[in-house]
Amino acid sequence: MAAGKGTRLKSKHPKVLHEIGGKPILAHVIATAQKVVPAQDIFVIIGHEAERVREAVAGTSVNFVLQAAQRGTGHALMVAREALFGSGSGNGKKSKYDQVIVLSGDAPLITSETIRKLSAFHTAQKATMALLTADLDDPYGYGRVIRKGGRVDVQAIVEEKSATSQQKKIREINSGFYAFDAPALYEHIDRLSTENAHGEYYLTDMAGVFHRAHKKVVAIKTSDAGEVLGSNTRTEMMVLDARLRLAKCRELLEQGVTIFYPHTCVIDSDVEVAADTVIEPFVQLLGSTKIGADCRIRSYSVIGNSVIGDRVTVKPGTIMEDSRVSAGAVLGPYSHLRPGTEVGEGAHVGNFVETKKIKLGKGSKANHLSYLGDAEIGEGVNIGAGTITCNYDGVNKHKTVIEDGVFIGSDSTLVAPVKIGRGAYVAAASCITEDVPADALALGRARQSVKEGWARAKREAQKETRR
Ligand code: UD1
Ligand code: CA
């Protein structure tokens, strides 16, 4: 169920697209569901901002059901009737599925083991409805589970707004995860009504409906209450995000990664890091970033959707997006690798060097204060401090080619399109506008002239006027 608006977030974005652990809440739930059943058996109920939600998880090949008006969780399942059950239900037509498992699209920490347990419990108990519950210290806001005298059987679920003060004291809450007997669900779902505090069709009321119809409703309690927490408010999201990221750090620690002060690091769910890499405090590793073994990622570096090989050193304050870095390279401090940067084996990118869409060959160095954009730079190249590739003429981007073994003197400007041939030298402070052949020296600057005694004469002239 992912059709709700998420009013309590006070956001223009649909609730299930808010991110936890660096990806939409709904994407977590779908990924977990896919560990239990194939994508073609997953139906995502969308409604509020349906197209945006659909687009955000389109890569997963799950099915979508549109709940155009969101009239409650019970209504969401009514709308899914045809997709799950086939049309003409109740007329003796066979259901497509025996069991329907309902997941809450806003509870991203649920595990596949727990979903499997719920499903197996439903089957073993031969129940019509099984619900997953948890004991919470603060059950406020959740539906409370009314058991039949402490047994597995459930009489009803009471929502916060409708609960009596006595019922509000119950700490066992409804997690919003259920397993239903599919034919029974659709035989009885029309008995739901909107006569409640919200004027909605509550799926939770199916417990009472089945109970009255003498059908078996059972509850299974999870031992880890943390995994059923919902994300109705920003505060709840903050708690889930912190939990998920700390769990991610623990997972990496298990795999042999060292992380100092993990609670200061922001590491997204899908990030991979190999053993013996050290992550210093205040590092962000985002999106699909992959980091090899024996690296050191120093403080304040922000690395997004990038691939880093083994034995790479990333010094403090390095920012990197959509880039690839080969083994043994050294980056930073304060390098800015923009999308399309490829740093070769053992290459160096130093402080205040900005790169974009470049290849920097094996062992090449750009150590200080440069802009390198749209460039192909060979192996063993030395880019002097302050070198700029002038890649943009105000309308189009042009390419700079620097072949193997080239030496670019400090403060050079390379006006693209331009090519510096293998082994050539560019003298410091040159403005290079034409190609330089291999092994040549190019000077592109005014010749220095010296006026002997000029300064002394000026000072003396000034003294004269003051008198
Ligand atoms: C629901 C349960 C509550 C339980 C809690 C657990 C009901 C009535 N209450 O409350 O007992 O303790 O979950 O987290 O079910 N949705 C739709 N269509 C709708 C309405 C909601 O798809 O018309 C989706 C929402 O996007 C959300 C999920 O269903 O992903 C749950 O809805 P939400 O409004 O968050 O229910 P809660 O108030 O949390
Ligand atoms: Ca919720």
XYZ file of C-alpha atoms and ligand atoms in Angstrom:
507
model
C 0.000 0.000 0.000
C 1.604 3.191 -1.182
C -1.234 5.438 -2.269
C -1.439 7.711 0.761
C -0.439 11.347 0.781
C 1.382 11.465 4.084
C -0.414 14.525 5.441
C 1.534 14.446 8.698
C 4.816 15.143 6.852
C 3.656 18.567 5.636
C 5.419 17.874 2.360
C 4.716 18.364 -1.332
C 6.302 14.974 -1.987
C 4.376 11.742 -1.493
C 5.279 9.962 1.735
C 6.630 6.785 0.188
C 9.129 8.766 -1.916
C 10.777 10.337 1.084
C 14.208 8.819 1.498
C 15.583 6.665 4.236
C 19.092 5.274 3.979
C 19.433 7.198 0.711
C 16.544 5.680 -1.211
C 12.763 6.024 -1.258
C 10.946 4.309 1.590
C 8.873 2.373 -0.943
C 12.009 1.083 -2.715
C 13.087 -0.588 0.530
C 9.714 -2.296 0.937
C 9.696 -3.495 -2.683
C 13.280 -4.799 -2.452
C 12.312 -6.802 0.637
C 9.109 -8.078 -0.989
C 11.174 -9.262 -3.955
C 13.147 -11.507 -1.647
C 9.887 -13.298 -0.842
C 7.997 -13.436 -4.166
C 8.886 -12.611 -7.780
C 8.204 -9.080 -9.015
C 5.276 -10.199 -11.162
C 3.410 -11.204 -7.994
C 3.933 -7.838 -6.332
C 1.206 -5.209 -6.701
C 1.962 -1.689 -5.591
C -1.124 0.348 -4.806
C -0.470 3.914 -5.859
C -2.707 6.984 -5.787
C -1.372 10.276 -4.505
C 1.152 11.519 -7.125
C 0.807 8.083 -8.705
C 2.988 8.835 -11.736
C 5.889 10.067 -9.671
C 5.702 7.018 -7.427
C 5.462 4.673 -10.401
C 8.455 6.298 -12.047
C 10.583 6.150 -8.916
C 10.331 2.372 -8.694
C 9.734 1.562 -12.359
C 13.043 -0.307 -12.617
C 11.685 -3.163 -10.517
C 9.028 -4.575 -12.940
C 6.384 -4.867 -10.215
C 2.698 -4.307 -11.043
C 0.779 -1.195 -10.146
C -2.818 -0.733 -9.076
C -4.265 2.745 -9.153
C -6.308 3.881 -6.167
C -7.405 7.193 -7.639
C -9.159 8.438 -4.487
C -7.547 7.323 -1.258
C -10.393 6.266 0.952
C -8.416 4.171 3.412
C -6.320 1.025 3.630
C -9.422 -1.167 3.271
C -10.361 0.730 0.129
C -6.836 0.171 -1.223
C -7.436 -3.573 -1.091
C -10.919 -3.168 -2.613
C -9.336 -1.418 -5.573
C -6.820 -4.250 -5.930
C -9.602 -6.845 -6.145
C -9.394 -7.387 -9.861
C -5.601 -7.528 -9.960
C -5.391 -10.031 -7.110
C -8.584 -11.964 -7.446
C -9.868 -11.554 -10.996
C -13.192 -9.993 -11.924
C -16.505 -11.567 -10.971
C -15.321 -12.608 -7.524
C -17.924 -14.247 -5.356
C -19.471 -15.946 -8.387
C -17.506 -19.079 -7.770
C -14.600 -17.817 -9.867
C -11.244 -19.067 -8.710
C -8.817 -16.605 -7.197
C -5.445 -16.016 -8.844
C -3.815 -16.304 -5.435
C -4.575 -18.312 -2.296
C -2.806 -15.951 0.014
C -2.404 -12.194 -0.145
C 0.324 -10.629 1.970
C -0.219 -6.938 2.624
C 2.781 -4.718 3.301
C 2.711 -1.132 4.421
C 4.586 1.019 1.914
C 5.736 3.345 4.677
C 7.432 0.789 6.947
C 10.827 0.226 5.307
C 12.664 -1.798 7.950
C 10.621 -4.968 7.573
C 12.752 -8.024 6.773
C 12.017 -10.870 4.372
C 12.407 -13.378 7.244
C 9.576 -11.711 9.131
C 7.337 -11.620 6.053
C 7.999 -15.330 5.513
C 7.247 -16.053 9.174
C 3.941 -14.178 8.940
C 3.003 -16.075 5.795
C 3.938 -19.461 7.286
C 2.098 -18.674 10.516
C -1.040 -17.784 8.553
C -0.847 -21.096 6.707
C 0.008 -23.201 9.775
C -2.825 -21.677 11.808
C -5.259 -22.247 8.917
C -6.392 -18.704 9.638
C -8.390 -16.357 7.457
C -6.309 -13.380 8.541
C -2.959 -13.196 10.293
C -1.471 -9.960 11.466
C 1.999 -9.063 12.522
C 2.161 -7.245 15.833
C 4.777 -5.753 18.097
C 5.003 -4.472 21.647
C 5.945 -0.807 21.667
C 6.896 1.245 24.708
C 5.062 4.126 23.116
C 2.175 2.696 21.091
C 0.646 6.114 20.415
C -0.838 6.467 16.942
C -0.875 2.784 16.089
C -3.854 0.431 15.946
C -4.134 -1.677 19.133
C -4.633 -5.424 19.025
C -7.533 -6.822 21.043
C -6.754 -10.479 21.623
C -9.219 -13.079 22.826
C -8.038 -13.615 26.367
C -4.320 -13.664 25.685
C -4.561 -16.296 22.926
C -3.262 -16.146 19.352
C -6.786 -15.282 18.294
C -7.697 -11.681 17.673
C -11.072 -10.101 18.168
C -10.450 -6.690 16.703
C -7.974 -3.928 15.915
C -8.838 -0.546 17.362
C -7.353 2.611 15.843
C -5.936 5.293 18.134
C -8.771 7.705 17.402
C -11.464 5.171 18.244
C -9.747 3.537 21.211
C -11.097 3.835 24.724
C -8.686 4.996 27.402
C -8.481 1.360 28.558
C -7.605 0.171 25.025
C -5.007 2.910 24.638
C -3.061 1.236 27.417
C -2.523 -1.843 25.239
C 1.079 -1.874 24.093
C 0.626 -4.527 21.402
C 0.193 -2.698 18.122
C -0.871 -3.662 14.620
C 2.153 -3.352 12.348
C 0.137 -2.910 9.150
C 1.483 -6.205 7.739
C -1.042 -8.960 7.150
C -1.569 -12.300 5.458
C -5.084 -12.986 4.169
C -6.871 -15.908 2.656
C -7.520 -14.243 -0.702
C -10.977 -15.647 -1.516
C -12.207 -14.974 2.038
C -10.850 -11.429 1.939
C -12.786 -10.585 -1.194
C -15.927 -12.388 -0.050
C -16.033 -10.216 3.065
C -14.305 -6.943 2.170
C -17.544 -5.243 1.147
C -18.663 -5.425 4.778
C -16.225 -2.647 5.638
C -17.845 0.683 6.286
C -16.689 4.249 6.701
C -18.396 4.698 10.051
C -15.301 5.585 12.034
C -13.305 8.584 13.208
C -11.712 9.194 9.781
C -14.662 8.250 7.578
C -12.388 5.771 5.756
C -12.482 2.082 4.916
C -10.057 0.626 7.439
C -8.362 -2.626 6.488
C -7.887 -3.129 10.209
C -11.651 -3.545 10.573
C -11.373 -6.845 8.664
C -10.291 -8.397 11.993
C -13.683 -7.580 13.503
C -15.527 -8.500 10.301
C -13.951 -11.961 10.218
C -14.378 -12.414 13.952
C -18.104 -11.781 13.637
C -18.244 -14.191 10.702
C -16.590 -16.840 12.934
C -13.441 -16.864 10.813
C -10.084 -17.306 12.408
C -7.977 -14.175 12.948
C -4.567 -14.640 14.556
C -1.627 -12.502 15.523
C 2.093 -13.181 15.584
C 4.362 -10.874 17.501
C 7.771 -9.906 16.177
C 10.646 -9.978 18.609
C 12.229 -6.915 16.947
C 9.696 -4.128 17.286
C 12.090 -1.852 15.398
C 11.371 -3.475 12.064
C 7.685 -2.584 11.921
C 8.028 1.121 12.688
C 6.166 3.356 10.272
C 7.197 6.740 8.937
C 4.265 9.051 9.363
C 6.223 12.032 10.639
C 9.650 13.550 9.971
C 10.664 12.542 13.481
C 9.758 8.919 12.814
C 11.706 9.102 9.554
C 14.746 10.466 11.342
C 14.615 7.532 13.741
C 14.292 4.994 10.907
C 17.080 6.617 8.909
C 19.433 6.553 11.883
C 18.576 2.901 12.569
C 19.070 1.865 8.971
C 22.390 3.652 8.608
C 23.755 2.307 11.850
C 22.703 -1.179 10.742
C 24.511 -0.533 7.450
C 27.666 0.444 9.332
C 27.427 -2.702 11.440
C 27.102 -4.774 8.270
C 30.243 -3.140 6.812
C 32.132 -3.593 10.082
C 31.183 -7.283 9.922
C 32.671 -7.410 6.436
C 36.008 -6.082 7.605
C 35.646 -2.340 7.072
C 36.855 0.017 9.802
C 34.566 2.954 10.525
C 35.483 5.508 13.162
C 32.534 7.231 14.853
C 29.944 5.547 12.589
C 27.140 7.788 13.852
C 28.839 10.739 12.109
C 28.926 8.954 8.737
C 26.138 8.904 6.179
C 26.324 5.626 4.285
C 23.476 4.711 1.936
C 21.933 1.233 1.891
C 23.329 0.114 -1.465
C 26.943 1.197 -0.902
C 29.596 -1.517 -1.037
C 32.988 -1.330 0.669
C 35.661 -4.041 0.660
C 37.682 -5.266 3.636
C 40.448 -3.284 5.338
C 39.226 0.025 4.034
C 39.156 2.708 6.711
C 36.394 5.299 6.833
C 37.104 8.328 8.972
C 34.459 10.425 10.778
C 32.020 12.633 8.847
C 32.250 10.798 5.556
C 29.264 10.442 3.208
C 29.097 7.464 0.855
C 26.006 7.795 -1.291
C 23.911 5.994 -3.893
C 25.551 3.083 -5.669
C 29.106 3.886 -4.580
C 31.526 0.959 -4.520
C 34.867 1.169 -2.742
C 37.642 -1.401 -2.983
C 39.917 -2.881 -0.333
C 42.660 -1.152 1.662
C 41.445 2.361 0.896
C 41.381 5.233 3.318
C 38.501 7.659 3.026
C 39.347 10.669 5.109
C 36.979 13.020 6.895
C 34.466 15.306 5.171
C 34.599 13.516 1.841
C 31.282 13.153 0.002
C 31.287 10.373 -2.571
C 28.221 9.715 -4.705
C 27.589 6.980 -7.298
C 31.290 6.421 -7.820
C 33.516 3.385 -8.153
C 36.867 3.380 -6.368
C 39.484 0.646 -6.753
C 41.802 -0.858 -4.144
C 44.418 1.063 -2.138
C 43.033 4.489 -3.015
C 43.589 7.371 -0.612
C 40.896 10.011 -0.507
C 42.166 12.918 1.555
C 39.839 15.217 3.521
C 37.109 17.213 1.890
C 37.033 15.482 -1.480
C 33.750 15.700 -3.387
C 33.061 13.101 -6.038
C 30.062 12.285 -8.217
C 29.635 9.651 -10.958
C 33.365 9.079 -11.195
C 35.706 6.098 -11.414
C 39.043 5.897 -9.686
C 41.551 3.105 -10.295
C 43.770 1.331 -7.785
C 46.415 3.228 -5.894
C 45.223 6.693 -6.860
C 45.482 9.602 -4.429
C 42.803 12.287 -4.305
C 42.419 15.477 -2.319
C 42.464 17.237 -0.013
C 39.626 19.289 -1.481
C 39.436 17.796 -4.950
C 36.164 18.065 -6.840
C 35.564 15.182 -9.220
C 32.460 15.921 -11.251
C 30.549 13.390 -13.372
C 32.495 11.461 -15.960
C 35.881 11.700 -14.287
C 38.100 8.650 -14.719
C 41.283 8.601 -12.706
C 43.858 6.003 -13.763
C 45.963 3.707 -11.653
C 48.260 5.510 -9.256
C 47.269 8.931 -10.579
C 47.060 11.967 -8.298
C 44.425 14.679 -8.177
C 45.343 17.259 -5.590
C 43.930 20.212 -3.706
C 41.507 22.548 -5.413
C 41.541 20.584 -8.630
C 38.174 20.357 -10.381
C 37.639 17.724 -13.016
C 34.712 16.942 -15.301
C 34.392 14.313 -18.028
C 38.086 13.566 -18.217
C 40.377 10.599 -18.405
C 43.532 11.004 -16.389
C 45.975 8.254 -17.377
C 48.009 5.926 -15.224
C 50.486 7.705 -12.977
C 49.535 11.195 -14.169
C 49.433 14.046 -11.698
C 47.366 17.197 -11.367
C 48.304 18.223 -7.899
C 47.250 21.822 -7.421
C 44.602 24.382 -8.354
C 43.418 23.290 -11.802
C 40.309 22.952 -13.914
C 40.373 19.951 -16.208
C 37.205 19.463 -18.236
C 36.436 17.476 -21.408
C 39.989 16.240 -21.602
C 41.782 13.064 -22.456
C 45.054 12.972 -20.594
C 47.520 10.151 -21.174
C 49.895 8.314 -18.862
C 52.755 9.869 -16.923
C 51.543 13.418 -17.579
C 52.377 16.261 -15.223
C 49.796 19.015 -15.042
C 51.350 22.057 -13.374
C 49.645 24.131 -10.721
C 46.962 26.435 -12.024
C 46.472 24.741 -15.400
C 43.099 25.432 -16.986
C 41.454 23.663 -19.908
C 39.349 26.327 -21.617
C 36.722 23.876 -22.810
C 33.797 26.248 -23.328
C 33.564 28.984 -25.931
C 30.255 30.265 -24.632
C 28.249 28.026 -26.940
C 29.956 24.666 -27.330
C 32.240 22.409 -25.298
C 35.540 21.373 -26.882
C 38.035 18.688 -26.126
C 41.653 18.865 -24.961
C 43.948 15.949 -25.716
C 47.188 15.607 -23.781
C 49.280 12.618 -24.826
C 51.543 10.420 -22.709
C 54.524 11.941 -20.949
C 53.541 15.582 -21.530
C 54.669 18.271 -19.074
C 52.324 21.231 -18.713
C 54.008 24.149 -16.950
C 52.187 25.970 -14.184
C 49.505 28.519 -14.969
C 48.962 27.347 -18.536
C 45.670 27.823 -20.315
C 44.858 25.261 -22.960
C 42.231 26.650 -25.318
C 40.254 23.729 -26.711
C 40.024 22.127 -29.141
C 43.716 21.542 -28.806
C 46.142 18.654 -28.708
C 49.508 18.407 -26.977
C 51.597 15.636 -28.598
C 53.412 12.894 -26.759
C 56.358 14.000 -24.644
C 55.923 17.721 -25.396
C 56.586 20.576 -22.955
C 54.376 23.571 -22.429
C 56.220 26.452 -20.798
C 54.761 27.952 -17.655
C 52.083 30.622 -18.075
C 51.506 29.763 -21.721
C 48.214 30.340 -23.474
C 48.076 27.462 -25.921
C 45.693 27.942 -28.820
C 47.293 25.676 -31.411
C 48.267 22.019 -31.386
C 51.734 21.217 -30.097
C 53.615 18.433 -31.898
C 55.242 15.562 -30.018
C 58.492 16.287 -28.183
C 58.252 20.053 -28.889
C 58.424 22.979 -26.486
C 55.568 25.434 -26.776
C 55.820 28.942 -25.367
C 52.716 31.046 -25.517
C 53.467 34.172 -23.554
C 54.983 37.629 -24.010
C 58.766 37.769 -23.740
C 59.939 39.228 -20.467
C 61.586 42.655 -20.673
C 63.695 44.168 -17.890
C 64.202 47.921 -17.383
C 67.318 48.327 -15.273
C 67.111 50.970 -12.531
C 63.498 51.786 -13.325
C 62.207 51.295 -9.793
C 64.947 53.338 -8.165
C 64.362 56.214 -10.599
C 60.641 56.153 -9.820
C 61.205 56.309 -6.090
C 63.592 59.249 -6.482
C 61.164 61.128 -8.688
C 58.498 60.685 -6.011
C 60.843 62.053 -3.335
C 61.436 65.186 -5.521
C 57.747 66.014 -5.818
C 57.227 65.605 -2.043
C 59.882 68.252 -1.420
C -2.083 1.868 9.780
C -3.089 0.987 10.498
C -2.705 0.909 11.960
C -1.298 0.409 12.121
C -0.324 1.254 11.301
C 1.038 0.627 11.280
C -5.175 1.323 9.284
C -6.521 1.942 9.306
N -4.406 1.544 10.342
O -2.213 3.180 10.309
O -3.592 0.019 12.644
O -0.925 0.425 13.474
O -0.769 1.358 9.940
O 1.973 1.429 10.634
O -4.867 0.640 8.341
N -2.605 3.851 2.036
C -3.102 3.588 0.787
N -4.379 4.018 0.491
C -5.159 4.678 1.383
C -4.625 4.937 2.661
C -3.349 4.511 2.964
O -2.448 2.989 -0.046
O -6.277 5.027 1.016
C -1.237 3.406 2.345
C -0.331 4.525 2.817
O 0.358 5.115 1.718
C 0.631 3.804 3.738
C -0.186 2.626 4.261
O -1.285 2.489 3.397
O 1.761 3.329 3.037
C -0.661 2.856 5.697
O -1.440 4.044 5.738
P -1.279 5.103 6.888
O -2.192 6.225 6.630
O 0.141 5.396 7.127
O -1.853 4.263 8.136
P -1.523 4.477 9.654
O -2.262 5.658 10.155
O -0.076 4.441 9.863
Ca 1.729 4.563 8.581
